[in-house]
PDB file of C-alpha atoms in Angstrom:
ATOM      1  CA  ASP A  25    -129.583  39.942 -37.715  1.00  0.00           C
ATOM      2  CA  THR A  26    -133.342  40.147 -38.046  1.00  0.00           C
ATOM      3  CA  ALA A  27    -134.657  43.713 -38.166  1.00  0.00           C
ATOM      4  CA  VAL A  28    -137.939  43.223 -36.279  1.00  0.00           C
ATOM      5  CA  SER A  29    -138.318  40.015 -34.340  1.00  0.00           C
ATOM      6  CA  GLN A  30    -141.216  38.591 -32.377  1.00  0.00           C
ATOM      7  CA  THR A  31    -141.551  35.732 -29.930  1.00  0.00           C
ATOM      8  CA  PRO A  32    -143.190  33.354 -29.911  1.00  0.00           C
ATOM      9  CA  LYS A  33    -144.056  32.661 -33.543  1.00  0.00           C
ATOM     10  CA  TYR A  34    -146.951  30.426 -32.571  1.00  0.00           C
ATOM     11  CA  LEU A  35    -149.006  30.480 -29.399  1.00  0.00           C
ATOM     12  CA  VAL A  36    -151.795  28.037 -28.618  1.00  0.00           C
ATOM     13  CA  THR A  37    -153.604  28.523 -25.347  1.00  0.00           C
ATOM     14  CA  GLN A  38    -156.928  28.057 -23.647  1.00  0.00           C
ATOM     15  CA  MET A  39    -159.613  30.614 -22.952  1.00  0.00           C
ATOM     16  CA  GLY A  40    -159.088  32.514 -19.753  1.00  0.00           C
ATOM     17  CA  ASN A  41    -155.302  32.269 -19.776  1.00  0.00           C
ATOM     18  CA  ASP A  42    -152.921  35.234 -19.760  1.00  0.00           C
ATOM     19  CA  LYS A  43    -150.150  35.411 -22.344  1.00  0.00           C
ATOM     20  CA  SER A  44    -147.470  37.785 -23.579  1.00  0.00           C
ATOM     21  CA  ILE A  45    -145.893  38.438 -26.959  1.00  0.00           C
ATOM     22  CA  LYS A  46    -142.526  40.140 -27.237  1.00  0.00           C
ATOM     23  CA  CYS A  47    -141.133  42.331 -29.976  1.00  0.00           C
ATOM     24  CA  GLU A  48    -137.661  43.719 -30.532  1.00  0.00           C
ATOM     25  CA  GLN A  49    -136.230  45.853 -33.325  1.00  0.00           C
ATOM     26  CA  ASN A  50    -132.582  46.570 -34.074  1.00  0.00           C
ATOM     27  CA  LEU A  51    -133.185  49.236 -36.725  1.00  0.00           C
ATOM     28  CA  GLY A  52    -132.660  52.173 -34.394  1.00  0.00           C
ATOM     29  CA  HIS A  53    -136.291  53.185 -34.849  1.00  0.00           C
ATOM     30  CA  ASP A  54    -138.112  55.172 -32.216  1.00  0.00           C
ATOM     31  CA  THR A  55    -141.703  54.172 -32.884  1.00  0.00           C
ATOM     32  CA  MET A  56    -143.196  50.705 -32.514  1.00  0.00           C
ATOM     33  CA  TYR A  57    -146.664  49.319 -33.221  1.00  0.00           C
ATOM     34  CA  TRP A  58    -148.925  46.370 -32.630  1.00  0.00           C
ATOM     35  CA  TYR A  59    -151.358  45.262 -35.335  1.00  0.00           C
ATOM     36  CA  LYS A  60    -153.968  42.529 -35.354  1.00  0.00           C
ATOM     37  CA  GLN A  61    -154.674  40.623 -38.567  1.00  0.00           C
ATOM     38  CA  ASP A  62    -157.892  38.650 -38.454  1.00  0.00           C
ATOM     39  CA  SER A  63    -158.885  35.562 -40.399  1.00  0.00           C
ATOM     40  CA  LYS A  64    -160.001  37.715 -43.330  1.00  0.00           C
ATOM     41  CA  LYS A  65    -156.522  39.246 -43.479  1.00  0.00           C
ATOM     42  CA  PHE A  66    -157.778  42.634 -42.355  1.00  0.00           C
ATOM     43  CA  LEU A  67    -155.027  44.598 -40.568  1.00  0.00           C
ATOM     44  CA  LYS A  68    -155.932  46.911 -37.746  1.00  0.00           C
ATOM     45  CA  ILE A  69    -153.636  48.984 -35.616  1.00  0.00           C
ATOM     46  CA  MET A  70    -153.911  48.475 -31.886  1.00  0.00           C
ATOM     47  CA  PHE A  71    -151.178  50.550 -30.257  1.00  0.00           C
ATOM     48  CA  SER A  72    -148.090  52.558 -30.990  1.00  0.00           C
ATOM     49  CA  TYR A  73    -145.293  53.841 -28.797  1.00  0.00           C
ATOM     50  CA  ASN A  74    -142.790  56.579 -29.543  1.00  0.00           C
ATOM     51  CA  ASN A  75    -139.737  56.555 -27.305  1.00  0.00           C
ATOM     52  CA  LYS A  76    -141.625  54.547 -24.694  1.00  0.00           C
ATOM     53  CA  GLU A  77    -144.603  56.909 -24.757  1.00  0.00           C
ATOM     54  CA  LEU A  78    -148.030  55.627 -25.787  1.00  0.00           C
ATOM     55  CA  ILE A  79    -149.130  57.516 -28.903  1.00  0.00           C
ATOM     56  CA  ILE A  80    -151.898  55.460 -30.474  1.00  0.00           C
ATOM     57  CA  ASN A  81    -154.385  53.546 -28.384  1.00  0.00           C
ATOM     58  CA  GLU A  82    -157.202  52.296 -30.555  1.00  0.00           C
ATOM     59  CA  THR A  83    -160.470  50.872 -29.311  1.00  0.00           C
ATOM     60  CA  VAL A  84    -159.030  47.690 -27.926  1.00  0.00           C
ATOM     61  CA  PRO A  85    -160.344  45.759 -24.892  1.00  0.00           C
ATOM     62  CA  ASN A  86    -158.425  46.693 -21.788  1.00  0.00           C
ATOM     63  CA  ARG A  87    -157.432  43.049 -21.472  1.00  0.00           C
ATOM     64  CA  PHE A  88    -154.689  44.062 -23.907  1.00  0.00           C
ATOM     65  CA  SER A  89    -151.855  45.988 -22.324  1.00  0.00           C
ATOM     66  CA  PRO A  90    -148.745  47.085 -24.189  1.00  0.00           C
ATOM     67  CA  LYS A  91    -145.483  47.799 -22.436  1.00  0.00           C
ATOM     68  CA  SER A  92    -142.387  49.429 -23.832  1.00  0.00           C
ATOM     69  CA  PRO A  93    -139.374  49.066 -21.542  1.00  0.00           C
ATOM     70  CA  ASP A  94    -137.188  50.942 -24.050  1.00  0.00           C
ATOM     71  CA  LYS A  95    -137.553  52.174 -27.602  1.00  0.00           C
ATOM     72  CA  ALA A  96    -136.245  48.899 -29.053  1.00  0.00           C
ATOM     73  CA  HIS A  97    -138.820  46.716 -27.328  1.00  0.00           C
ATOM     74  CA  LEU A  98    -142.591  46.582 -27.272  1.00  0.00           C
ATOM     75  CA  ASN A  99    -144.439  43.775 -25.550  1.00  0.00           C
ATOM     76  CA  LEU A 100    -148.117  42.890 -25.592  1.00  0.00           C
ATOM     77  CA  HIS A 101    -149.778  41.245 -22.626  1.00  0.00           C
ATOM     78  CA  ILE A 102    -153.234  39.787 -22.979  1.00  0.00           C
ATOM     79  CA  ASN A 103    -155.344  38.858 -19.977  1.00  0.00           C
ATOM     80  CA  SER A 104    -158.290  36.464 -19.869  1.00  0.00           C
ATOM     81  CA  LEU A 105    -157.922  35.333 -23.458  1.00  0.00           C
ATOM     82  CA  GLU A 106    -161.094  34.869 -25.506  1.00  0.00           C
ATOM     83  CA  LEU A 107    -161.818  32.903 -28.657  1.00  0.00           C
ATOM     84  CA  GLY A 108    -162.100  36.154 -30.618  1.00  0.00           C
ATOM     85  CA  ASP A 109    -158.517  37.020 -29.778  1.00  0.00           C
ATOM     86  CA  SER A 110    -157.333  34.329 -32.174  1.00  0.00           C
ATOM     87  CA  ALA A 111    -155.450  36.156 -34.918  1.00  0.00           C
ATOM     88  CA  VAL A 112    -151.980  36.965 -36.148  1.00  0.00           C
ATOM     89  CA  TYR A 113    -150.367  39.810 -34.230  1.00  0.00           C
ATOM     90  CA  PHE A 114    -147.729  41.842 -36.006  1.00  0.00           C
ATOM     91  CA  CYS A 115    -145.234  44.159 -34.474  1.00  0.00           C
ATOM     92  CA  ALA A 116    -143.817  46.963 -36.621  1.00  0.00           C
ATOM     93  CA  SER A 117    -141.403  49.842 -36.220  1.00  0.00           C
ATOM     94  CA  SER A 118    -140.632  53.114 -37.943  1.00  0.00           C
ATOM     95  CA  LEU A 119    -138.413  56.157 -37.626  1.00  0.00           C
ATOM     96  CA  SER A 120    -140.237  59.389 -36.933  1.00  0.00           C
ATOM     97  CA  GLY A 121    -139.046  62.752 -38.121  1.00  0.00           C
ATOM     98  CA  THR A 122    -138.133  61.652 -41.632  1.00  0.00           C
ATOM     99  CA  GLY A 123    -141.561  62.275 -43.107  1.00  0.00           C
ATOM    100  CA  LEU A 124    -141.600  58.756 -44.470  1.00  0.00           C
ATOM    101  CA  TYR A 125    -143.007  56.893 -41.464  1.00  0.00           C
ATOM    102  CA  GLU A 126    -142.349  53.691 -43.398  1.00  0.00           C
ATOM    103  CA  GLN A 127    -143.168  50.771 -41.165  1.00  0.00           C
ATOM    104  CA  TYR A 128    -141.173  47.558 -41.043  1.00  0.00           C
ATOM    105  CA  PHE A 129    -143.037  44.496 -39.885  1.00  0.00           C
ATOM    106  CA  GLY A 130    -142.016  41.542 -37.773  1.00  0.00           C
ATOM    107  CA  PRO A 131    -142.778  37.934 -38.768  1.00  0.00           C
ATOM    108  CA  GLY A 132    -146.007  37.807 -36.778  1.00  0.00           C
ATOM    109  CA  THR A 133    -147.287  35.727 -33.876  1.00  0.00           C
ATOM    110  CA  ARG A 134    -150.141  33.386 -34.647  1.00  0.00           C
ATOM    111  CA  LEU A 135    -152.307  33.185 -31.544  1.00  0.00           C
ATOM    112  CA  THR A 136    -154.877  30.421 -31.316  1.00  0.00           C
ATOM    113  CA  VAL A 137    -157.268  30.403 -28.380  1.00  0.00           C
ATOM    114  CA  THR A 138    -159.149  27.163 -27.799  1.00  0.00           C
TER     115      THR A 138
ATOM    116  CA  GLU B   8    -162.279  59.347 -40.308  1.00  0.00           C
ATOM    117  CA  LEU B   9    -159.911  58.029 -42.926  1.00  0.00           C
ATOM    118  CA  LYS B  10    -161.189  55.057 -44.895  1.00  0.00           C
ATOM    119  CA  VAL B  11    -159.186  53.110 -47.446  1.00  0.00           C
ATOM    120  CA  GLU B  12    -160.802  51.026 -50.151  1.00  0.00           C
ATOM    121  CA  GLN B  13    -159.050  48.657 -52.478  1.00  0.00           C
ATOM    122  CA  ASN B  14    -160.432  46.963 -55.510  1.00  0.00           C
ATOM    123  CA  PRO B  15    -160.605  44.368 -56.615  1.00  0.00           C
ATOM    124  CA  LEU B  16    -160.297  42.309 -53.448  1.00  0.00           C
ATOM    125  CA  PHE B  17    -159.526  39.186 -55.410  1.00  0.00           C
ATOM    126  CA  LEU B  18    -157.891  38.903 -58.795  1.00  0.00           C
ATOM    127  CA  SER B  19    -157.048  35.828 -60.764  1.00  0.00           C
ATOM    128  CA  MET B  20    -155.108  36.436 -63.933  1.00  0.00           C
ATOM    129  CA  GLN B  21    -153.007  34.703 -66.509  1.00  0.00           C
ATOM    130  CA  GLU B  22    -149.272  35.053 -66.716  1.00  0.00           C
ATOM    131  CA  GLY B  23    -148.180  37.653 -69.211  1.00  0.00           C
ATOM    132  CA  LYS B  24    -151.236  39.879 -68.741  1.00  0.00           C
ATOM    133  CA  ASN B  25    -151.348  43.398 -67.361  1.00  0.00           C
ATOM    134  CA  TYR B  26    -153.615  44.545 -64.610  1.00  0.00           C
ATOM    135  CA  THR B  27    -154.176  47.380 -62.139  1.00  0.00           C
ATOM    136  CA  ILE B  28    -155.161  47.414 -58.477  1.00  0.00           C
ATOM    137  CA  TYR B  29    -156.878  50.565 -57.244  1.00  0.00           C
ATOM    138  CA  CYS B  30    -156.682  52.210 -53.844  1.00  0.00           C
ATOM    139  CA  ASN B  31    -159.073  55.025 -52.948  1.00  0.00           C
ATOM    140  CA  TYR B  32    -159.013  56.926 -49.701  1.00  0.00           C
ATOM    141  CA  SER B  33    -161.521  59.242 -48.140  1.00  0.00           C
ATOM    142  CA  THR B  34    -159.607  62.167 -46.604  1.00  0.00           C
ATOM    143  CA  THR B  35    -156.526  64.183 -47.392  1.00  0.00           C
ATOM    144  CA  SER B  36    -153.229  62.434 -46.872  1.00  0.00           C
ATOM    145  CA  ASP B  37    -149.639  63.039 -47.812  1.00  0.00           C
ATOM    146  CA  ARG B  38    -148.283  59.502 -47.708  1.00  0.00           C
ATOM    147  CA  LEU B  39    -149.354  56.213 -49.178  1.00  0.00           C
ATOM    148  CA  TYR B  40    -147.738  52.809 -48.951  1.00  0.00           C
ATOM    149  CA  TRP B  41    -147.970  49.565 -50.821  1.00  0.00           C
ATOM    150  CA  TYR B  42    -147.121  46.309 -49.066  1.00  0.00           C
ATOM    151  CA  ARG B  43    -146.916  42.722 -50.204  1.00  0.00           C
ATOM    152  CA  GLN B  44    -147.815  39.745 -48.039  1.00  0.00           C
ATOM    153  CA  ASP B  45    -147.144  36.142 -49.012  1.00  0.00           C
ATOM    154  CA  PRO B  46    -149.300  33.447 -47.356  1.00  0.00           C
ATOM    155  CA  GLY B  47    -148.262  32.884 -43.759  1.00  0.00           C
ATOM    156  CA  LYS B  48    -145.597  35.583 -43.994  1.00  0.00           C
ATOM    157  CA  SER B  49    -145.022  39.126 -42.858  1.00  0.00           C
ATOM    158  CA  LEU B  50    -145.628  42.336 -44.778  1.00  0.00           C
ATOM    159  CA  GLU B  51    -142.931  43.588 -47.088  1.00  0.00           C
ATOM    160  CA  SER B  52    -142.776  47.256 -48.010  1.00  0.00           C
ATOM    161  CA  LEU B  53    -142.921  47.814 -51.765  1.00  0.00           C
ATOM    162  CA  PHE B  54    -143.421  51.543 -52.308  1.00  0.00           C
ATOM    163  CA  VAL B  55    -143.730  54.777 -50.358  1.00  0.00           C
ATOM    164  CA  LEU B  56    -145.484  57.574 -52.258  1.00  0.00           C
ATOM    165  CA  LEU B  57    -145.327  61.043 -50.772  1.00  0.00           C
ATOM    166  CA  SER B  58    -146.377  63.562 -53.378  1.00  0.00           C
ATOM    167  CA  ASN B  59    -148.998  64.149 -56.012  1.00  0.00           C
ATOM    168  CA  GLY B  60    -147.956  62.578 -59.280  1.00  0.00           C
ATOM    169  CA  ALA B  61    -145.357  60.345 -57.631  1.00  0.00           C
ATOM    170  CA  VAL B  62    -144.562  57.252 -59.655  1.00  0.00           C
ATOM    171  CA  LYS B  63    -142.308  54.434 -58.533  1.00  0.00           C
ATOM    172  CA  GLN B  64    -141.359  51.256 -60.324  1.00  0.00           C
ATOM    173  CA  GLU B  65    -139.735  48.039 -59.217  1.00  0.00           C
ATOM    174  CA  GLY B  66    -139.534  45.263 -61.764  1.00  0.00           C
ATOM    175  CA  ARG B  67    -143.009  44.490 -63.068  1.00  0.00           C
ATOM    176  CA  LEU B  68    -144.749  46.642 -60.466  1.00  0.00           C
ATOM    177  CA  MET B  69    -145.435  50.339 -60.814  1.00  0.00           C
ATOM    178  CA  ALA B  70    -147.238  52.497 -58.271  1.00  0.00           C
ATOM    179  CA  SER B  71    -148.618  55.978 -58.735  1.00  0.00           C
ATOM    180  CA  LEU B  72    -150.362  58.535 -56.588  1.00  0.00           C
ATOM    181  CA  ASP B  73    -152.953  61.186 -57.409  1.00  0.00           C
ATOM    182  CA  THR B  74    -153.606  63.092 -54.210  1.00  0.00           C
ATOM    183  CA  LYS B  75    -156.285  65.267 -55.778  1.00  0.00           C
ATOM    184  CA  ALA B  76    -158.332  62.242 -56.764  1.00  0.00           C
ATOM    185  CA  ARG B  77    -157.267  60.440 -53.555  1.00  0.00           C
ATOM    186  CA  LEU B  78    -156.290  57.495 -55.673  1.00  0.00           C
ATOM    187  CA  SER B  79    -153.277  55.262 -55.991  1.00  0.00           C
ATOM    188  CA  THR B  80    -152.772  52.497 -58.496  1.00  0.00           C
ATOM    189  CA  LEU B  81    -150.511  49.480 -58.509  1.00  0.00           C
ATOM    190  CA  HIS B  82    -149.946  48.332 -62.054  1.00  0.00           C
ATOM    191  CA  ILE B  83    -148.652  44.879 -62.856  1.00  0.00           C
ATOM    192  CA  THR B  84    -146.975  44.413 -66.210  1.00  0.00           C
ATOM    193  CA  ALA B  85    -146.654  40.994 -67.852  1.00  0.00           C
ATOM    194  CA  ALA B  86    -147.524  39.162 -64.652  1.00  0.00           C
ATOM    195  CA  VAL B  87    -145.503  36.164 -63.550  1.00  0.00           C
ATOM    196  CA  HIS B  88    -146.480  33.479 -61.047  1.00  0.00           C
ATOM    197  CA  ASP B  89    -144.012  34.796 -58.440  1.00  0.00           C
ATOM    198  CA  LEU B  90    -146.114  37.919 -58.068  1.00  0.00           C
ATOM    199  CA  SER B  91    -148.960  35.917 -56.534  1.00  0.00           C
ATOM    200  CA  ALA B  92    -149.542  37.440 -53.083  1.00  0.00           C
ATOM    201  CA  THR B  93    -151.842  39.783 -51.204  1.00  0.00           C
ATOM    202  CA  TYR B  94    -151.168  43.448 -51.856  1.00  0.00           C
ATOM    203  CA  PHE B  95    -152.159  46.068 -49.327  1.00  0.00           C
ATOM    204  CA  CYS B  96    -152.287  49.785 -49.698  1.00  0.00           C
ATOM    205  CA  ALA B  97    -152.054  51.869 -46.551  1.00  0.00           C
ATOM    206  CA  VAL B  98    -152.632  55.578 -46.121  1.00  0.00           C
ATOM    207  CA  GLY B  99    -151.199  57.871 -43.486  1.00  0.00           C
ATOM    208  CA  THR B 100    -153.409  60.119 -41.411  1.00  0.00           C
ATOM    209  CA  MET B 101    -152.623  63.813 -41.181  1.00  0.00           C
ATOM    210  CA  ASN B 102    -152.365  63.650 -37.422  1.00  0.00           C
ATOM    211  CA  ARG B 103    -148.596  63.165 -37.518  1.00  0.00           C
ATOM    212  CA  ASP B 104    -149.015  60.268 -35.149  1.00  0.00           C
ATOM    213  CA  ASP B 105    -147.447  57.776 -37.576  1.00  0.00           C
ATOM    214  CA  LYS B 106    -150.796  56.028 -37.896  1.00  0.00           C
ATOM    215  CA  ILE B 107    -151.573  54.351 -41.188  1.00  0.00           C
ATOM    216  CA  ILE B 108    -154.870  52.813 -42.216  1.00  0.00           C
ATOM    217  CA  PHE B 109    -154.759  49.666 -44.298  1.00  0.00           C
ATOM    218  CA  GLY B 110    -157.070  48.665 -47.093  1.00  0.00           C
ATOM    219  CA  LYS B 111    -158.533  45.180 -47.022  1.00  0.00           C
ATOM    220  CA  GLY B 112    -155.921  43.857 -49.411  1.00  0.00           C
ATOM    221  CA  THR B 113    -156.081  42.444 -52.921  1.00  0.00           C
ATOM    222  CA  ARG B 114    -155.417  38.747 -53.182  1.00  0.00           C
ATOM    223  CA  LEU B 115    -153.645  38.261 -56.493  1.00  0.00           C
ATOM    224  CA  HIS B 116    -153.456  34.800 -57.995  1.00  0.00           C
ATOM    225  CA  ILE B 117    -151.466  34.451 -61.180  1.00  0.00           C
ATOM    226  CA  LEU B 118    -152.099  31.318 -63.141  1.00  0.00           C
ATOM    227  CA  PRO B 119    -149.105  29.772 -64.893  1.00  0.00           C
TER     228      PRO B 119
END
């Protein structure tokens, strides 16, 4: 009964391909996030959704498109993959309204673009 | 724009020693988080600090928050090898959009 799960765990693909990463949480949270962690371990937020509504949309190439079919799921689709997209992508979730906004992270998806 | 700075970025220390990691942030915030990340793993929440003067302890780790100085510290007491990891502080914006900004992380290596 994993709290925040992501699939796949590893993804190796060629430049120009389109790929998707899926995230699911069973914590009953209403807010979900995508982060990118680069090779230097720097974590940067990309998107967040609250109850299926886009809340945070950082300066991310429009090749990246998040989709939230319901508040327990947040997927990330990436078009025309580039070498610079290689990174670990983390999904996270939190419960709004508590004042804590503590985020719980998934195991990560290591994307390698060749 | 909120900026979060951690120092040191890398720390190698002997078992049994004490040390402190510092986290400074540039604008007012009312919530600060410490996370731990083991190599190749996810981030694990350690502490949530919400008020000035807040202090939380878990085992050999103690975190504190001074909102006036915009400073949080993570103190390690009598370090053991199992504490080797990367420690991130993250600070919430005041926009109430749940956004948190991470520091660059402190890679802690404890020598047996």
